[in-house]
mmCIF file of C-alpha atoms in Angstrom:
data_model
loop_
_atom_site.group_PDB
_atom_site.id
_atom_site.type_symbol
_atom_site.label_atom_id
_atom_site.label_comp_id
_atom_site.label_asym_id
_atom_site.label_seq_id
_atom_site.Cartn_x
_atom_site.Cartn_y
_atom_site.Cartn_z
ATOM 1 C CA UNK A 154 50.190 83.533 -76.238
ATOM 2 C CA UNK A 155 52.018 80.236 -76.234
ATOM 3 C CA UNK A 156 50.025 77.031 -76.452
ATOM 4 C CA UNK A 157 48.266 74.497 -78.575
ATOM 5 C CA UNK A 158 45.255 75.228 -80.757
ATOM 6 C CA UNK A 159 42.844 72.802 -82.352
ATOM 7 C CA UNK A 160 40.281 73.517 -84.986
ATOM 8 C CA UNK A 161 37.437 73.182 -85.481
ATOM 9 C CA UNK A 162 35.889 72.824 -81.992
ATOM 10 C CA UNK A 163 32.952 70.899 -83.460
ATOM 11 C CA UNK A 164 32.982 68.885 -86.650
ATOM 12 C CA UNK A 165 30.229 66.875 -88.345
ATOM 13 C CA UNK A 166 30.918 64.217 -90.919
ATOM 14 C CA UNK A 167 28.754 62.192 -93.213
ATOM 15 C CA UNK A 168 29.462 58.523 -93.448
ATOM 16 C CA UNK A 169 32.067 57.794 -96.155
ATOM 17 C CA UNK A 170 33.754 61.181 -95.850
ATOM 18 C CA UNK A 171 37.305 61.906 -94.808
ATOM 19 C CA UNK A 172 37.802 64.852 -92.464
ATOM 20 C CA UNK A 173 41.003 66.544 -91.227
ATOM 21 C CA UNK A 174 41.465 67.941 -87.731
ATOM 22 C CA UNK A 175 43.974 70.685 -87.242
ATOM 23 C CA UNK A 176 46.547 70.949 -84.457
ATOM 24 C CA UNK A 177 49.089 73.728 -84.173
ATOM 25 C CA UNK A 178 51.582 74.545 -81.346
ATOM 26 C CA UNK A 179 53.918 77.477 -80.843
ATOM 27 C CA UNK A 180 55.726 75.982 -77.822
ATOM 28 C CA UNK A 181 58.678 74.840 -79.972
ATOM 29 C CA UNK A 182 58.013 71.227 -78.838
ATOM 30 C CA UNK A 183 59.459 68.388 -80.835
ATOM 31 C CA UNK A 184 56.875 65.736 -79.891
ATOM 32 C CA UNK A 185 53.166 65.845 -80.770
ATOM 33 C CA UNK A 186 50.368 63.360 -80.103
ATOM 34 C CA UNK A 187 46.784 62.629 -81.032
ATOM 35 C CA UNK A 188 44.468 60.954 -78.614
ATOM 36 C CA UNK A 189 40.881 59.837 -78.781
ATOM 37 C CA UNK A 190 38.600 60.201 -75.684
ATOM 38 C CA UNK A 191 35.398 58.198 -75.287
ATOM 39 C CA UNK A 192 33.019 58.305 -72.321
ATOM 40 C CA UNK A 193 34.225 56.058 -69.482
ATOM 41 C CA UNK A 194 37.572 55.299 -71.119
ATOM 42 C CA UNK A 195 41.020 56.716 -70.693
ATOM 43 C CA UNK A 196 42.742 58.655 -73.467
ATOM 44 C CA UNK A 197 43.839 56.321 -76.201
ATOM 45 C CA UNK A 198 46.868 57.127 -78.376
ATOM 46 C CA UNK A 199 46.219 57.303 -82.124
ATOM 47 C CA UNK A 200 49.517 58.552 -83.520
ATOM 48 C CA UNK A 201 52.574 60.372 -82.196
ATOM 49 C CA UNK A 202 55.528 62.170 -83.715
ATOM 50 C CA UNK A 203 58.817 62.865 -82.017
ATOM 51 C CA UNK A 204 60.372 64.812 -84.892
ATOM 52 C CA UNK A 205 59.431 66.438 -88.213
ATOM 53 C CA UNK A 206 58.785 64.027 -91.064
ATOM 54 C CA UNK A 207 58.547 61.035 -88.677
ATOM 55 C CA UNK A 208 55.509 59.552 -86.874
ATOM 56 C CA UNK A 209 54.539 56.315 -85.258
ATOM 57 C CA UNK A 210 51.292 54.420 -84.856
ATOM 58 C CA UNK A 211 49.706 54.369 -81.453
ATOM 59 C CA UNK A 212 47.303 51.871 -80.008
ATOM 60 C CA UNK A 213 44.298 52.639 -82.255
ATOM 61 C CA UNK A 214 45.776 53.957 -85.528
ATOM 62 C CA UNK A 215 43.458 52.023 -87.912
ATOM 63 C CA UNK A 216 41.336 54.355 -89.907
ATOM 64 C CA UNK A 217 43.440 57.420 -89.154
ATOM 65 C CA UNK A 218 46.382 59.120 -90.860
ATOM 66 C CA UNK A 219 48.742 61.980 -89.924
ATOM 67 C CA UNK A 220 51.491 64.092 -91.381
ATOM 68 C CA UNK A 221 54.299 66.101 -89.737
ATOM 69 C CA UNK A 222 55.703 68.407 -92.428
ATOM 70 C CA UNK A 223 56.322 71.275 -90.013
ATOM 71 C CA UNK A 224 57.385 71.246 -86.401
ATOM 72 C CA UNK A 225 54.397 73.221 -85.251
ATOM 73 C CA UNK A 226 51.689 71.331 -87.148
ATOM 74 C CA UNK A 227 50.320 67.807 -86.769
ATOM 75 C CA UNK A 228 47.050 67.358 -88.643
ATOM 76 C CA UNK A 229 44.947 64.182 -88.148
ATOM 77 C CA UNK A 230 42.741 62.821 -90.959
ATOM 78 C CA UNK A 231 39.866 60.569 -89.966
ATOM 79 C CA UNK A 232 39.213 58.358 -92.980
ATOM 80 C CA UNK A 233 36.107 56.550 -94.048
ATOM 81 C CA UNK A 234 37.823 53.354 -92.896
ATOM 82 C CA UNK A 235 37.310 54.392 -89.273
ATOM 83 C CA UNK A 236 34.056 52.714 -88.419
ATOM 84 C CA UNK A 237 33.198 54.502 -85.251
ATOM 85 C CA UNK A 238 34.750 57.934 -85.410
ATOM 86 C CA UNK A 239 32.343 59.870 -83.159
ATOM 87 C CA UNK A 240 34.563 60.976 -80.225
ATOM 88 C CA UNK A 241 36.445 63.812 -78.611
ATOM 89 C CA UNK A 242 39.867 64.220 -80.151
ATOM 90 C CA UNK A 243 42.753 65.774 -78.234
ATOM 91 C CA UNK A 244 46.120 66.928 -79.552
ATOM 92 C CA UNK A 245 49.065 67.302 -77.203
ATOM 93 C CA UNK A 246 52.701 68.232 -77.371
ATOM 94 C CA UNK A 247 55.792 67.831 -75.201
ATOM 95 C CA UNK A 248 59.385 69.098 -75.340
ATOM 96 C CA UNK A 249 60.520 65.616 -76.368
ATOM 97 C CA UNK A 250 59.161 62.083 -76.073
ATOM 98 C CA UNK A 251 57.952 60.592 -72.734
ATOM 99 C CA UNK A 252 61.372 59.534 -71.503
ATOM 100 C CA UNK A 253 62.253 62.651 -69.476
ATOM 101 C CA UNK A 254 61.265 62.926 -65.806
ATOM 102 C CA UNK A 255 59.548 66.274 -66.065
ATOM 103 C CA UNK A 256 58.456 66.003 -69.701
ATOM 104 C CA UNK A 257 54.926 67.290 -69.376
ATOM 105 C CA UNK A 258 52.308 66.960 -72.125
ATOM 106 C CA UNK A 259 50.351 70.130 -72.927
ATOM 107 C CA UNK A 260 46.895 69.566 -74.378
ATOM 108 C CA UNK A 261 44.797 71.529 -76.846
ATOM 109 C CA UNK A 262 41.156 72.384 -76.299
ATOM 110 C CA UNK A 263 39.896 69.367 -78.288
ATOM 111 C CA UNK A 264 37.694 68.742 -81.356
ATOM 112 C CA UNK A 265 34.366 66.936 -81.020
ATOM 113 C CA UNK A 266 33.680 64.883 -84.102
ATOM 114 C CA UNK A 267 30.179 63.578 -84.785
ATOM 115 C CA UNK A 268 29.195 61.344 -87.605
ATOM 116 C CA UNK A 269 25.792 61.987 -88.973
ATOM 117 C CA UNK B 109 50.378 44.738 -68.307
ATOM 118 C CA UNK B 110 50.827 48.480 -67.716
ATOM 119 C CA UNK B 111 47.622 49.826 -66.198
ATOM 120 C CA UNK B 112 46.400 52.857 -64.283
ATOM 121 C CA UNK B 113 43.215 52.504 -62.226
ATOM 122 C CA UNK B 114 41.364 55.321 -60.618
ATOM 123 C CA UNK B 115 38.687 55.331 -57.945
ATOM 124 C CA UNK B 116 35.978 56.284 -57.416
ATOM 125 C CA UNK B 117 34.598 56.589 -60.936
ATOM 126 C CA UNK B 118 32.450 59.532 -59.783
ATOM 127 C CA UNK B 119 32.018 61.531 -56.687
ATOM 128 C CA UNK B 120 29.558 64.149 -55.429
ATOM 129 C CA UNK B 121 30.441 66.454 -52.569
ATOM 130 C CA UNK B 122 29.113 69.655 -51.054
ATOM 131 C CA UNK B 123 30.990 72.932 -51.509
ATOM 132 C CA UNK B 124 33.583 73.522 -48.816
ATOM 133 C CA UNK B 125 34.120 69.832 -48.081
ATOM 134 C CA UNK B 126 37.397 67.887 -48.704
ATOM 135 C CA UNK B 127 37.790 64.827 -50.889
ATOM 136 C CA UNK B 128 40.470 62.373 -51.914
ATOM 137 C CA UNK B 129 40.849 60.652 -55.245
ATOM 138 C CA UNK B 130 42.847 57.439 -55.694
ATOM 139 C CA UNK B 131 45.193 56.183 -58.433
ATOM 140 C CA UNK B 132 46.795 52.757 -58.427
ATOM 141 C CA UNK B 133 49.217 51.782 -61.164
ATOM 142 C CA UNK B 134 51.114 48.713 -62.327
ATOM 143 C CA UNK B 135 53.436 50.569 -64.729
ATOM 144 C CA UNK B 136 57.057 49.457 -64.767
ATOM 145 C CA UNK B 137 59.557 50.947 -65.094
ATOM 146 C CA UNK B 138 58.105 54.127 -63.579
ATOM 147 C CA UNK B 139 59.262 57.567 -64.624
ATOM 148 C CA UNK B 140 56.713 59.978 -63.130
ATOM 149 C CA UNK B 141 53.101 60.462 -62.256
ATOM 150 C CA UNK B 142 50.847 63.407 -63.097
ATOM 151 C CA UNK B 143 47.435 64.545 -62.131
ATOM 152 C CA UNK B 144 45.390 66.499 -64.692
ATOM 153 C CA UNK B 145 42.158 68.387 -64.316
ATOM 154 C CA UNK B 146 39.796 68.232 -67.309
ATOM 155 C CA UNK B 147 36.762 70.524 -67.475
ATOM 156 C CA UNK B 148 33.881 69.175 -69.607
ATOM 157 C CA UNK B 149 34.604 69.667 -73.289
ATOM 158 C CA UNK B 150 38.137 71.035 -72.700
ATOM 159 C CA UNK B 151 41.661 69.637 -72.800
ATOM 160 C CA UNK B 152 43.338 68.327 -69.600
ATOM 161 C CA UNK B 153 45.438 70.799 -67.625
ATOM 162 C CA UNK B 154 48.328 69.643 -65.437
ATOM 163 C CA UNK B 155 47.894 69.989 -61.593
ATOM 164 C CA UNK B 156 51.006 68.203 -60.249
ATOM 165 C CA UNK B 157 53.858 65.996 -61.345
ATOM 166 C CA UNK B 158 55.876 63.700 -59.114
ATOM 167 C CA UNK B 159 58.926 61.518 -59.705
ATOM 168 C CA UNK B 160 59.952 58.359 -57.860
ATOM 169 C CA UNK B 161 61.640 60.246 -55.013
ATOM 170 C CA UNK B 162 58.806 62.668 -54.275
ATOM 171 C CA UNK B 163 56.143 61.799 -51.698
ATOM 172 C CA UNK B 164 53.964 64.913 -51.622
ATOM 173 C CA UNK B 165 53.429 67.893 -53.826
ATOM 174 C CA UNK B 166 50.912 70.744 -53.461
ATOM 175 C CA UNK B 167 49.350 73.174 -55.879
ATOM 176 C CA UNK B 168 47.055 75.471 -54.010
ATOM 177 C CA UNK B 169 44.167 73.490 -52.611
ATOM 178 C CA UNK B 170 45.393 70.362 -54.420
ATOM 179 C CA UNK B 171 47.798 68.010 -52.714
ATOM 180 C CA UNK B 172 49.085 64.909 -54.367
ATOM 181 C CA UNK B 173 50.857 62.027 -52.622
ATOM 182 C CA UNK B 174 52.881 59.164 -54.084
ATOM 183 C CA UNK B 175 53.823 55.874 -52.538
ATOM 184 C CA UNK B 176 56.183 54.212 -54.999
ATOM 185 C CA UNK B 177 56.458 51.036 -52.966
ATOM 186 C CA UNK B 178 52.738 50.288 -53.098
ATOM 187 C CA UNK B 179 52.325 52.043 -56.447
ATOM 188 C CA UNK B 180 49.565 54.228 -55.199
ATOM 189 C CA UNK B 181 48.877 57.964 -55.497
ATOM 190 C CA UNK B 182 46.167 60.199 -54.144
ATOM 191 C CA UNK B 183 44.903 63.625 -54.946
ATOM 192 C CA UNK B 184 43.438 65.529 -52.012
ATOM 193 C CA UNK B 185 41.213 68.583 -52.661
ATOM 194 C CA UNK B 186 40.773 70.933 -49.675
ATOM 195 C CA UNK B 187 37.755 73.199 -49.171
ATOM 196 C CA UNK B 188 36.198 72.326 -52.503
ATOM 197 C CA UNK B 189 34.737 74.942 -54.742
ATOM 198 C CA UNK B 190 32.077 74.766 -57.501
ATOM 199 C CA UNK B 191 34.887 75.305 -60.032
ATOM 200 C CA UNK B 192 36.503 72.019 -58.927
ATOM 201 C CA UNK B 193 33.721 70.169 -60.715
ATOM 202 C CA UNK B 194 35.641 68.326 -63.440
ATOM 203 C CA UNK B 195 37.287 65.009 -64.293
ATOM 204 C CA UNK B 196 40.604 64.270 -62.671
ATOM 205 C CA UNK B 197 43.005 62.072 -64.630
ATOM 206 C CA UNK B 198 46.046 60.234 -63.325
ATOM 207 C CA UNK B 199 48.749 59.678 -65.926
ATOM 208 C CA UNK B 200 51.841 57.492 -65.363
ATOM 209 C CA UNK B 201 54.864 57.725 -67.654
ATOM 210 C CA UNK B 202 56.524 54.386 -68.324
ATOM 211 C CA UNK B 203 59.130 53.517 -70.902
ATOM 212 C CA UNK B 204 58.520 56.056 -73.640
ATOM 213 C CA UNK B 205 54.725 55.944 -73.107
ATOM 214 C CA UNK B 206 52.096 57.856 -71.217
ATOM 215 C CA UNK B 207 49.452 55.600 -69.577
ATOM 216 C CA UNK B 208 46.182 57.225 -68.727
ATOM 217 C CA UNK B 209 43.622 56.305 -66.094
ATOM 218 C CA UNK B 210 39.926 56.496 -66.884
ATOM 219 C CA UNK B 211 39.496 59.464 -64.535
ATOM 220 C CA UNK B 212 37.304 60.411 -61.549
ATOM 221 C CA UNK B 213 34.338 62.665 -62.318
ATOM 222 C CA UNK B 214 33.867 65.106 -59.430
ATOM 223 C CA UNK B 215 30.735 67.175 -58.968
ATOM 224 C CA UNK B 216 30.734 69.879 -56.312
ATOM 225 C CA UNK B 217 27.243 71.040 -55.215
ATOM 226 C CA UNK B 218 26.341 74.368 -53.689
#
């Protein structure tokens, strides 16, 4: 099956810990994205990558880090510097960046992170 | 400022009824507009996508319209079903950026 997978589905973190959320896609897409979703707010962009070994900060990158060593993988680390990390995290991919007219984003199932 | 506003925030309807969700945007330049359906605790799934030149697009019981002059879009759901209960998100693509609305939460009651 083609698609995007995220793991784990639920993640619990103690204050002061770093945690890493996994995102894998087998759609052969160049671009990958991480979003944060909070109740009553639209999706907010954390980081995005348009090509392997390159990534850019989004609107709310503070306290997060990413890597893009392989085309199919784009893990997100939530560091202890992120003061309010409890949220639903969504990974997405697209054939290329947002410039194309029909360049649809495909989303993974999400990871719900809770800080204890 | 590039913004996407959706209304209403939430909506409750009876099964079998029709409903219309609204999306107004101020994104410029405009590339395309998508409607996504997001079930609770899941990732969004695309329903329709429209470019500047398209006025209407259907996907089963979902029909989206776009008025590029007034920068408004609507999503009409016909003969609603319980499985339509979800959040519906309007996303506008601007210059190398996707701009998300806050969504409309729809609840369909039996």
